[in-house]
Coordinates of C-alpha atoms and ligand atoms in Angstrom, one line a residue:
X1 CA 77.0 54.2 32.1
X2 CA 77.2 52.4 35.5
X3 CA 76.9 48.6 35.6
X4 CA 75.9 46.7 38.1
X5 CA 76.3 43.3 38.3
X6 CA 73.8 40.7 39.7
X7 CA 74.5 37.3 41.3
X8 CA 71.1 35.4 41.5
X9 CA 70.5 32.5 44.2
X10 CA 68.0 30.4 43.7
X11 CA 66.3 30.5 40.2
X12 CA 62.6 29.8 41.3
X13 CA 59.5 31.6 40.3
X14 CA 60.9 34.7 41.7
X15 CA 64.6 34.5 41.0
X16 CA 63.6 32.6 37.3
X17 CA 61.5 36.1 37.0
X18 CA 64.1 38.3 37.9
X19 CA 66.1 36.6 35.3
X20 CA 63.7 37.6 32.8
X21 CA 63.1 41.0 33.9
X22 CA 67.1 41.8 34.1
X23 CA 67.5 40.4 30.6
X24 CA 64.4 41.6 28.7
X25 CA 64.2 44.7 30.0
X26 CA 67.9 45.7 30.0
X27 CA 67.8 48.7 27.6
X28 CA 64.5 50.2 29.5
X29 CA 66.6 50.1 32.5
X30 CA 69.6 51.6 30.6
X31 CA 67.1 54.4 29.1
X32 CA 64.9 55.0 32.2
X33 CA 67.8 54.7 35.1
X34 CA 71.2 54.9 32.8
X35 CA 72.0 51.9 34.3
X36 CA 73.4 48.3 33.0
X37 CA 72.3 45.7 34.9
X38 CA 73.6 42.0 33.8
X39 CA 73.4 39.0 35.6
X40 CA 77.4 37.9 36.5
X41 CA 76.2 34.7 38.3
X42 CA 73.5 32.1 39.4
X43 CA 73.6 30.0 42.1
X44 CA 70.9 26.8 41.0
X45 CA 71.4 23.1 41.4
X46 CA 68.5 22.4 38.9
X47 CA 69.8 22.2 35.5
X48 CA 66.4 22.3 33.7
X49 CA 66.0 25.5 35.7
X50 CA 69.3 27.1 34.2
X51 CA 68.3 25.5 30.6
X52 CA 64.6 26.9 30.9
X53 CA 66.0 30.1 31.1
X54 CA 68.9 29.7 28.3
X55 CA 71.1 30.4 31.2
X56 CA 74.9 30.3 29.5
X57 CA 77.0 27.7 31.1
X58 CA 79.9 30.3 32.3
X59 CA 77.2 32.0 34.2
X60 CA 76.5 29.1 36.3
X61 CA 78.4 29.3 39.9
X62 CA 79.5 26.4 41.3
X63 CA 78.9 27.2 45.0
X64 CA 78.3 30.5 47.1
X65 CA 81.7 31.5 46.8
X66 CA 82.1 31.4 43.5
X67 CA 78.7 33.5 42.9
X68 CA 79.7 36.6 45.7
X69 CA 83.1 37.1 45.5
X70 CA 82.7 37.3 41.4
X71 CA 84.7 40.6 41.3
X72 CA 82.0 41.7 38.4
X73 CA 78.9 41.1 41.4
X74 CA 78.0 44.2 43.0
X75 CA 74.4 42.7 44.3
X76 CA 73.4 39.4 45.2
X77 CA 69.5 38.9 45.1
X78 CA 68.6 36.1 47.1
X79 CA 65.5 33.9 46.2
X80 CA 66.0 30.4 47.5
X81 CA 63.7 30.9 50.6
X82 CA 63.7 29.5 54.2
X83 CA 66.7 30.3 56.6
X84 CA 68.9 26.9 55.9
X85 CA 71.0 27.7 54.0
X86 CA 69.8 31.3 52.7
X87 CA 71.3 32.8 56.1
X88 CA 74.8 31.3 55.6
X89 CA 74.6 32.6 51.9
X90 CA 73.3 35.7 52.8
X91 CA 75.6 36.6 55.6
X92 CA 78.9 35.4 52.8
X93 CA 77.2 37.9 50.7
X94 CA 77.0 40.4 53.2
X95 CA 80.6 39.8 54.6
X96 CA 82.1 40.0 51.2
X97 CA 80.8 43.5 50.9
X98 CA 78.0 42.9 48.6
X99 CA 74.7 44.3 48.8
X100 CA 71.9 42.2 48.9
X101 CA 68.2 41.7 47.5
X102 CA 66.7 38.8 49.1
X103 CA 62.2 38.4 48.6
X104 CA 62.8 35.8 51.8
X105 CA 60.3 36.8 54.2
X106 CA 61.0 33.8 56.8
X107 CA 64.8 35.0 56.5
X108 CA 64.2 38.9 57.3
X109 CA 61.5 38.3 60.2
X110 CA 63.8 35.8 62.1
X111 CA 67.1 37.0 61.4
X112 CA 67.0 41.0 60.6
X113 CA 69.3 41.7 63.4
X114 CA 72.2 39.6 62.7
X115 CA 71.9 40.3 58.4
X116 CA 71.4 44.3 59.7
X117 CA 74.9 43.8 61.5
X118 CA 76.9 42.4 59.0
X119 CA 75.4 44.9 56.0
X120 CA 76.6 47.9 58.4
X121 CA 79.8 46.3 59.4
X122 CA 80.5 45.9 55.7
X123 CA 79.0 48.9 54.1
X124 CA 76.5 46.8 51.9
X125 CA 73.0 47.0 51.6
X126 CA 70.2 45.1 52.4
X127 CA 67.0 45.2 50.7
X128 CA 63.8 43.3 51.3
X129 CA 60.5 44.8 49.8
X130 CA 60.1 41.6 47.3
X131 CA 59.8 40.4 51.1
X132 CA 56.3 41.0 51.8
X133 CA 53.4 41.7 49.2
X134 CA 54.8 40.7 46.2
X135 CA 54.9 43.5 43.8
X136 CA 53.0 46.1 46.4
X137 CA 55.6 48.7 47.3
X138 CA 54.6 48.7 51.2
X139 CA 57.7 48.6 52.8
X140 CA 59.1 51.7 50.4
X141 CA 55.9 53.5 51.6
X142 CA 56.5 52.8 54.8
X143 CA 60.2 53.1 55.3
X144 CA 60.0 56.6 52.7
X145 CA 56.3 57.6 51.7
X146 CA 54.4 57.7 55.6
X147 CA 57.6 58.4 57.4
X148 CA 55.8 62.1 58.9
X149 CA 53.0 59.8 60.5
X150 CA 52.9 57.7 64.0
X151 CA 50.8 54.5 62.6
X152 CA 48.8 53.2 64.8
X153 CA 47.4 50.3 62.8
X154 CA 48.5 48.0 60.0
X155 CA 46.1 45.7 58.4
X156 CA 46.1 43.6 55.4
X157 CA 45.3 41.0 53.2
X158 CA 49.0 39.7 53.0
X159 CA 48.4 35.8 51.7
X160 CA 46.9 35.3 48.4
X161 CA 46.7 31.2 48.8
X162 CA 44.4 31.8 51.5
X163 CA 42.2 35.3 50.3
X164 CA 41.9 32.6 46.6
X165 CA 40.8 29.5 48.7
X166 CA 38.0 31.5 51.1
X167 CA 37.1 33.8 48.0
X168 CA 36.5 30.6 45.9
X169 CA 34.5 29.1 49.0
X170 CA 32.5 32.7 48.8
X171 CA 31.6 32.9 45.5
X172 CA 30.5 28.6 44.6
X173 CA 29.7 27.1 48.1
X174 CA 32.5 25.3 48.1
X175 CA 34.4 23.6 51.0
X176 CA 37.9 24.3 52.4
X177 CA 39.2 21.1 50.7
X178 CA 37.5 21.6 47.5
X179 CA 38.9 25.0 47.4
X180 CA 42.0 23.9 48.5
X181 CA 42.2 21.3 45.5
X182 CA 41.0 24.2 43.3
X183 CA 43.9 26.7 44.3
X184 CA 46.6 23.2 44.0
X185 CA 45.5 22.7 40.6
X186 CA 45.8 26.5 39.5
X187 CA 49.8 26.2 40.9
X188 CA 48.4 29.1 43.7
X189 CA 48.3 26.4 46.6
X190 CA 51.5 24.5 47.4
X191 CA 51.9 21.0 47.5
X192 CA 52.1 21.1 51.7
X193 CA 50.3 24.3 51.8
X194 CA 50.8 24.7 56.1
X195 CA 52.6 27.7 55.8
X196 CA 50.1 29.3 54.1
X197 CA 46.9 28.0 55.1
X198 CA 48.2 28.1 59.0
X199 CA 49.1 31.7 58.7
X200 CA 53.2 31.1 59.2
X201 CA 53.7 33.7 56.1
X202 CA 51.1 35.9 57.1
X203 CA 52.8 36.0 60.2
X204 CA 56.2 36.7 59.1
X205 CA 55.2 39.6 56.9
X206 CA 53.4 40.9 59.7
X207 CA 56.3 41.0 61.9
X208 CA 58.2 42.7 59.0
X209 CA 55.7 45.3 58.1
X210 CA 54.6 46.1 61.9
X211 CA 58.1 46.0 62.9
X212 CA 58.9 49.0 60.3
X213 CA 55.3 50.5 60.8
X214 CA 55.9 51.0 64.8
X215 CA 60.2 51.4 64.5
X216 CA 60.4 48.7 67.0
X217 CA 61.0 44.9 65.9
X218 CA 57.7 43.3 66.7
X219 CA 58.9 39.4 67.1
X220 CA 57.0 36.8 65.1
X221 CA 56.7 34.5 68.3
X222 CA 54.5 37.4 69.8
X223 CA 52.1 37.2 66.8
X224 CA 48.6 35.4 67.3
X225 CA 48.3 33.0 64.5
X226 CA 45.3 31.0 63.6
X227 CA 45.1 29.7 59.8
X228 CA 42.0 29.1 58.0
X229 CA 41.7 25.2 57.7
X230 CA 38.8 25.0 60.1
X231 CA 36.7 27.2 58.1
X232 CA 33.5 25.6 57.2
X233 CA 31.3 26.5 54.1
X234 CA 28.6 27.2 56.9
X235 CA 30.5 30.2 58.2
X236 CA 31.4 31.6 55.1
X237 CA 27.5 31.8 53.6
X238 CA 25.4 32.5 57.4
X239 CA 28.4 35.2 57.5
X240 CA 27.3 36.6 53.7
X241 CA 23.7 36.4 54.8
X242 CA 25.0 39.3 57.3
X243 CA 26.4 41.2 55.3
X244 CA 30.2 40.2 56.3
X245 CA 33.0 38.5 54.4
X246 CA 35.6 36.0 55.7
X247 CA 39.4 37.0 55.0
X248 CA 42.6 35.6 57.0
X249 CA 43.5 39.7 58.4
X250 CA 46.9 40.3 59.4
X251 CA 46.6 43.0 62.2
X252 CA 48.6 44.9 64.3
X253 CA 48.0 48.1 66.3
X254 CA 49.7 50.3 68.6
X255 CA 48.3 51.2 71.5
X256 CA 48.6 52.6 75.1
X257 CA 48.4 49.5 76.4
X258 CA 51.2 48.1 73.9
X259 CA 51.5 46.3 70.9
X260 CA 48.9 43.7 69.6
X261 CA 49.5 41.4 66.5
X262 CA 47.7 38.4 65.1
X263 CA 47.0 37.0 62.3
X264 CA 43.4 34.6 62.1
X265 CA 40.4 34.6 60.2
X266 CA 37.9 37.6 60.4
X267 CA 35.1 38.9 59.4
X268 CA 34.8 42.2 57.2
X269 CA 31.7 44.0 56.8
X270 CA 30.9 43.6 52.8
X271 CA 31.6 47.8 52.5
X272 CA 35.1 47.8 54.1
X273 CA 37.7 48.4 51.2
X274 CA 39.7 44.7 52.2
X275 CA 36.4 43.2 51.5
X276 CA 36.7 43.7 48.0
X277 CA 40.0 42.3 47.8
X278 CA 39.2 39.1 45.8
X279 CA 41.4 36.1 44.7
X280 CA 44.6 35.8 44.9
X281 CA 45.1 39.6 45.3
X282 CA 46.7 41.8 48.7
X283 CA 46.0 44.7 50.0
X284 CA 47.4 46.6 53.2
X285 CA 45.7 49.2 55.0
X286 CA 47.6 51.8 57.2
X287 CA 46.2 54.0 59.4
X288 CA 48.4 57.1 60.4
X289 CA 47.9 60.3 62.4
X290 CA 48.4 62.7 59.3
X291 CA 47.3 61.0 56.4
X292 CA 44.7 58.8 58.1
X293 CA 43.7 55.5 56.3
X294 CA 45.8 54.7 53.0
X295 CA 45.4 51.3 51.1
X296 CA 47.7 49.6 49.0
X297 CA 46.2 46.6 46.5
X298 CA 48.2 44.8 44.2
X299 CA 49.6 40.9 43.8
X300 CA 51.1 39.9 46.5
X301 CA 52.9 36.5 44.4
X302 CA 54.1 35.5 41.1
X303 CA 56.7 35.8 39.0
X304 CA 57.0 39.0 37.1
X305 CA 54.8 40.9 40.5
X306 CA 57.5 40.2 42.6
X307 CA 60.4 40.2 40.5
X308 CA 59.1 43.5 40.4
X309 CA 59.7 44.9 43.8
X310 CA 63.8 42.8 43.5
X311 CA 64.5 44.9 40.3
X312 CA 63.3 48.0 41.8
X313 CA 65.4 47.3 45.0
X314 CA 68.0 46.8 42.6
X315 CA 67.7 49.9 41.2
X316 CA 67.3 51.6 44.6
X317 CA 70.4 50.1 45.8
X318 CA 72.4 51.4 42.5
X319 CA 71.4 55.1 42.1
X320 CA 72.0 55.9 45.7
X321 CA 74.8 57.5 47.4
X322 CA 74.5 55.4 50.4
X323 CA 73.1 52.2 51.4
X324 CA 69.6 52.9 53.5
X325 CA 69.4 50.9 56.3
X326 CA 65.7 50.4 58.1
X327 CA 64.2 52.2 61.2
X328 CA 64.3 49.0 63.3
X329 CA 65.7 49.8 66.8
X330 CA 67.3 46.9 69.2
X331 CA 66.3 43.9 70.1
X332 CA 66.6 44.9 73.4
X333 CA 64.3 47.2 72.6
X334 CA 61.5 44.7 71.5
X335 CA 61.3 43.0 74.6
X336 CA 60.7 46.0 76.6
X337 CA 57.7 46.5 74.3
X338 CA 54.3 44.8 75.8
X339 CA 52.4 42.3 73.9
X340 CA 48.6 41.8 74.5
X341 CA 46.6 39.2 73.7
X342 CA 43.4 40.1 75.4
X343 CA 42.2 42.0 72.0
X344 CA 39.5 44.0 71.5
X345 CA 37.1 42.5 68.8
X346 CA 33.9 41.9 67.7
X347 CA 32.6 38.2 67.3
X348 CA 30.7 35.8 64.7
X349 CA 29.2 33.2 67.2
X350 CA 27.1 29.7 65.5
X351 CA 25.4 27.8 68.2
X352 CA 23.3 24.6 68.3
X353 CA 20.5 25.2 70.9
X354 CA 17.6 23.2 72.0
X355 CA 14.3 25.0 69.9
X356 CA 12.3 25.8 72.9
X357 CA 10.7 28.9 74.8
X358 CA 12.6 30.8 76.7
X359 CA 16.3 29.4 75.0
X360 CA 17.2 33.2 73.3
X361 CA 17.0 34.2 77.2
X362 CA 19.0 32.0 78.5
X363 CA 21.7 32.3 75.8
X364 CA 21.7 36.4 76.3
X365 CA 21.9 35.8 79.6
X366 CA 25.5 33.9 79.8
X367 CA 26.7 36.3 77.4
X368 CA 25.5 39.1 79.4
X369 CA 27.3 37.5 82.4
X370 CA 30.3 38.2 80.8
X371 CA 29.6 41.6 79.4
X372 CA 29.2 40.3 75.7
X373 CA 26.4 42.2 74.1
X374 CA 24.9 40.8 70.7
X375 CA 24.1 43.5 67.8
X376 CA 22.8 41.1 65.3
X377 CA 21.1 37.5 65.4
X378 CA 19.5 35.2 62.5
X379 CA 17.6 31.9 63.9
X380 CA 16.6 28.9 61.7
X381 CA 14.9 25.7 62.6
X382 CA 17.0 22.7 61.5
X383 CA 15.2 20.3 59.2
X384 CA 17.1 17.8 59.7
X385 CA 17.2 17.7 63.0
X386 CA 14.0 18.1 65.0
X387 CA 14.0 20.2 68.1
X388 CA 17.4 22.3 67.2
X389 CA 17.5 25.3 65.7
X390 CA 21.2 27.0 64.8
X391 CA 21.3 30.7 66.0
X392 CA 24.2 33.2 64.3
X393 CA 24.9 36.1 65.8
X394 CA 27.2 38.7 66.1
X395 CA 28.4 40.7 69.4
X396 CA 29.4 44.1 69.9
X397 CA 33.4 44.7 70.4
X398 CA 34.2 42.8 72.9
X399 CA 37.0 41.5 75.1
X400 CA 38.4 38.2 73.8
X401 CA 38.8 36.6 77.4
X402 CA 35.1 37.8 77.9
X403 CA 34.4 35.9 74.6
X404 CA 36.4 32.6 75.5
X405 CA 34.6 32.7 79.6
X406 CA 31.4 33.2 78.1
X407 CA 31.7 30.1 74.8
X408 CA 33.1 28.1 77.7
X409 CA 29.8 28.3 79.9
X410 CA 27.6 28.0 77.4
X411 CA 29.4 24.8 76.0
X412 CA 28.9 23.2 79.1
X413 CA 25.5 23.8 79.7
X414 CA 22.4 21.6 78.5
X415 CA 20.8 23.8 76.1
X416 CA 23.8 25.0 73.9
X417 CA 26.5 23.4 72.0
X418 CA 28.7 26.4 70.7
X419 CA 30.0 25.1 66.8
X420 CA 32.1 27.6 65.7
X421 CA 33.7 31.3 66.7
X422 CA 35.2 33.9 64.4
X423 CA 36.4 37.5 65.3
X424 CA 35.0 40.2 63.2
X425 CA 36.9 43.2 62.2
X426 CA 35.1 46.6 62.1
Ligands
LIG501 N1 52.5 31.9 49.4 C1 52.5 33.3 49.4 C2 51.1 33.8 49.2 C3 53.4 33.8 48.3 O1 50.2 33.0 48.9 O2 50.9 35.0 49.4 C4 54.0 35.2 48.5 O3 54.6 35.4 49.7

């Protein structure tokens, strides 16, 4: 039987799970893929991490060395996150001829290139799918299962911190803090939640998947990113009252007039499949010329979910002839490509106006100025504060410099204040 053995970095919720999988599922993986699988070596300055696990002391590495050039390490799964010091250990992996496994998302977006180089130059492979989704295999289906297509879109629901927080905020009312709190307490939000609530994760998963999707390396600097923390209960219910639900989308399309990829909060109408995606749960939704829209929903976190897609890397790695490498062309390459930022969108626009005749006119009529047309529109008298009313209302798709001119004018003038704007998806 072949064995293959591991060198684990970083003994986390994903490299503690990959533990457990490797050593409690050994004889499936021996029956199913006639393959022995042990963990050799981890890399973990945390002792209670190591005795958690019942890690045995001549497993433990000392330092990076020791853990990749173990003669009995054929793969090295990376799981400490961040590019300081992952790169440097992933590169000495790499350099010493080992394949790697590594579910480091920040890593692969900002450094694929030079990782790429050095698994060529020394015949190892390099593996990320535990990169992005958690357990959802999207890059295999994208790098193997879509291949026949030209996609032309990729979006998703590729954060579960922030689908639990505005799902939570859905269901109970709740603010962005109190949900926030809520997801904390559960373990699903992070102590400093930024890069998860400002859409930096969303972003680098984006620039993996629509980097793969469009076989050209779609930067994460070029990505539009707004995160969710300005999100007020407000928008969340007048949206529901329309029929729409808030999600942070990650989308990028290819067009004629080049590349566009962002990641912010949107609007989903309530019968699109990513409305439905609840909680902490991700989904991805491809659109290609031949198989036309194809969604993938899964968990996109957690230990066992994504320890998932590192074993099955693992396995890919071990029962192939030669190491895969991805359909990424140059750098050079990705800054020929043009980026736009003037997208095309529908909008979710909440104004304070002045409740008097003639105000609905006036308001159309800026917009109009500016070629935004409005498709739906719910006015309420505010209580609470005599001689306003709040108008919602959504516009037809849109420019988003039309968008910005037209909130702009009507900010300044005496008889609206404009108090919040959110894209809608359709
Ligand atoms: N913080 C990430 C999320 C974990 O909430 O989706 C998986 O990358």
């Amino acid at each position: 039987m072949k064995k293959i053995g591991v060198a684990i970095l970083g003994l986390g919720v994903v490299g503690g799970g990959t533990y457990k999988l490797l050593t409690e599922k050994a004889d499936f993986y021996r029956k199913t893929q006639g393959l022995d699988l042990v963990v050799e070596s981890v890399l973990e300055s945390d002792p209670q991490r190591t005795a958690a696990l019942g890690i045995p002391s001549d497993k433990i590495a000392c330092n990076i060395a020791e853990a990749v050039l173990n003669p009995d390490v054929n793969v090295v799964v990376e799981c400490i996150g961040g590019t300081d010091p992952a790169k440097e250990y992933v590169l000495a992996a790499l350099h010493a001829g080992k394949t790697v496994v590594t579910s480091n998302k920040e890593l692969i977006a900002k450094e694929f290139f030079a990782l790429e180089h050095a698994a060529k130059s020394h015949n190892a492979g390099l593996y990320f799918e535990a990169s992005c989704v958690g357990g959802v295999p999207v890059i295999r289906a994208l790098t193997d299962g879509v291949q026949s297509n030209t996609i032309t879109s990729v979006k998703g629901i590729i954060n579960g911190t922030t689908n639990y927080i505005l799902t939570k905020m859905t269901e109970t009312g709740a603010t962005y803090e109190e949900a926030l709190e809520d997801a904390r307490k559960l373990g699903i939000a992070e102590a400093d939640p930024t890069a998860d609530v400002e859409g930096y994760d969303a972003a680098y998963k984006l620039s993996i998947l629509s980097s793969l999707a469009f076989h050209a390396k779609v930067p994460y600097t070029k990505i539009f990113r707004e995160g969710i923390t300005g999100i007020s209960a407000e928008d969340i219910a007048d949206g529901n009252a329309l029929g729409y639900r808030l999600k942070l989308l990650a989308i990028a399309k290819r067009t004629d007039a080049g590349i566009e990829a962002r990641v912010h909060p949107a609007f989903v109408r309530k019968d699109h499949p990513l409305a439905s995606v609840e909680g902490s749960y991700n989904a991805v939704f491809l659109t290609g010329d031949c198989v036309g829209d194809l969604m993938l929903y899964g968990r996109g976190a957690g230990e066992l979910p994504t320890a998932s897609a590192v074993v099955s890397d693992i396995i890919f790695a071990a029962t192939r002839g030669e190491h895969r490498y991805s359909h990424l062309k140059s750098g050079a390459h990705a800054e020929k490509e043009s980026f736009s930022d003037d997208f095309e969108s529908a909008f979710y626009l909440r104004l304070t106006v002045n409740d008097e005749p003639g105000v609905l006119a006036k308001i159309s009529s800026v917009l109009g100025k500016y070629g935004v047309s409005v498709e739906e529109l719910i006015q309420r008298a505010e209580r609470d504060r005599p001689g306003k009313a709040t108008l919602v209302l959504i516009t037809h798709k849109t420019h988003e410099l039309s968008v910005k001119k037209a909130v702009k004018k009507l900010s300044d003038s005496d008889h609206a204040s404009v108090d919040s704007v959110l894209r809608v998806e359709l």
